[in-house]
Short mmCIF file of C-alpha atoms in Angstrom, two decimals:
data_model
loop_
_atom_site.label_atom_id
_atom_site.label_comp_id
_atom_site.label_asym_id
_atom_site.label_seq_id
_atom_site.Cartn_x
_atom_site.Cartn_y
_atom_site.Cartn_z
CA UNK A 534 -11.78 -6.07 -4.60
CA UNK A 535 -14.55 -3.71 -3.60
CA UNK A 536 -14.88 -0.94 -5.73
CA UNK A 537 -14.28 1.13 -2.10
CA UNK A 538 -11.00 -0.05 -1.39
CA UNK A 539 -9.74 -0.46 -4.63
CA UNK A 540 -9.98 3.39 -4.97
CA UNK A 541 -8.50 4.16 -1.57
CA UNK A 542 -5.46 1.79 -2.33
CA UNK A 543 -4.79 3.68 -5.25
CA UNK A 544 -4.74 7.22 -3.96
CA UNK A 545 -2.83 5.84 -0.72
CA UNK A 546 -0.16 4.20 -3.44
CA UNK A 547 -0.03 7.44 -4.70
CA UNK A 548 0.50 9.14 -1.43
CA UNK A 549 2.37 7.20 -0.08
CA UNK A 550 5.28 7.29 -3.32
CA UNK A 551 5.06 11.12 -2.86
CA UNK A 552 5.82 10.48 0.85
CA UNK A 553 8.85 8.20 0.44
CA UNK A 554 10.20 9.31 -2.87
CA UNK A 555 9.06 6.31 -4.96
CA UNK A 556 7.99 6.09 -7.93
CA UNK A 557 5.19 3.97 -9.43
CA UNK A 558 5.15 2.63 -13.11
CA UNK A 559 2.65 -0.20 -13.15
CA UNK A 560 0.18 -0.59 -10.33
CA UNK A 561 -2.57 -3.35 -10.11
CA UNK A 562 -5.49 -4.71 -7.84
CA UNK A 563 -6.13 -8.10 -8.65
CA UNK A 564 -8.57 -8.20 -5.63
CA UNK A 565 -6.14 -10.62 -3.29
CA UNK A 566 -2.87 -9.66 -4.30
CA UNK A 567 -1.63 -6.70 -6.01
CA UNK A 568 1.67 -6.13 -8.60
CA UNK A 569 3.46 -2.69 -8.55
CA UNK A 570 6.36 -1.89 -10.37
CA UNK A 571 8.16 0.61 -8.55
CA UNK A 572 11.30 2.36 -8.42
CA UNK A 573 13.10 3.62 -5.16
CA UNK A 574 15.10 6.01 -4.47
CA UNK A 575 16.55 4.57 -1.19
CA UNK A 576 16.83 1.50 0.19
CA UNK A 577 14.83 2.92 3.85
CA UNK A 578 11.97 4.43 1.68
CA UNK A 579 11.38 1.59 -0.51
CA UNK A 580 11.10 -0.40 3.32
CA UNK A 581 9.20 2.07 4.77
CA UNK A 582 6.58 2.06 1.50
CA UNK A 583 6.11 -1.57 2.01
CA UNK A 584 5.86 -1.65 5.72
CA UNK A 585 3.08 1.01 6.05
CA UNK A 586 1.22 0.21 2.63
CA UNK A 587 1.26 -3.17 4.26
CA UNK A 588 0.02 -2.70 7.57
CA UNK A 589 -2.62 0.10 6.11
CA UNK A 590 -4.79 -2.20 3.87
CA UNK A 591 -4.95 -4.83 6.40
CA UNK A 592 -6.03 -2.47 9.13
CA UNK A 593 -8.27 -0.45 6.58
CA UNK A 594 -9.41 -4.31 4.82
CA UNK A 595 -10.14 -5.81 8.88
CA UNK A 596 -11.46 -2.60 10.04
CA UNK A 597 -8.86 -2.62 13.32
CA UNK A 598 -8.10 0.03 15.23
CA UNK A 599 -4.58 0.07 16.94
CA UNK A 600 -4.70 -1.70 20.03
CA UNK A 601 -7.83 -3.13 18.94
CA UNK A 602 -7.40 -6.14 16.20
CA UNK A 603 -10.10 -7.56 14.35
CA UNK A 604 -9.07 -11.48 13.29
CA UNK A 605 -6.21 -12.59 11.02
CA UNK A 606 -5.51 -11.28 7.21
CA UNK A 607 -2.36 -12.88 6.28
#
């Protein structure tokens, strides 16, 4: 829940929903886990949203590189 990443999550969310047509009602960073109410507009952008939100705040969290990863987050 530092104040560092809490802002970057939020303007990648916001990217991201622009990127794959989904849109965000609710959105919140409870530090370990976060709720988002969301509403897609295809089944393959909702899965893409979740796989590279996903895989973005662990490698951004860690501080990997690809080909390069730093411990275990989940």
């Amino acid at each position: 829940l530092h104040p560092s990443h809490a802002g970057w999550i939020r303007k990648f969310i916001d990217k991201l929903s622009k990127r794959w047509d989904v849109r965000v009602y609710e959105f919140s960073n409870n530090g370990n886990h976060l709720h988002v109410l969301l509403r897609a507009k295809t089944r393959g952008g909702f899965q893409n949203f979740l796989r590279v939100l996903s895989a973005q705040i662990a490698a951004r969290i860690t501080g990997a590189k690809k080909g390069n990863a730093k411990g275990k987050f989940w």
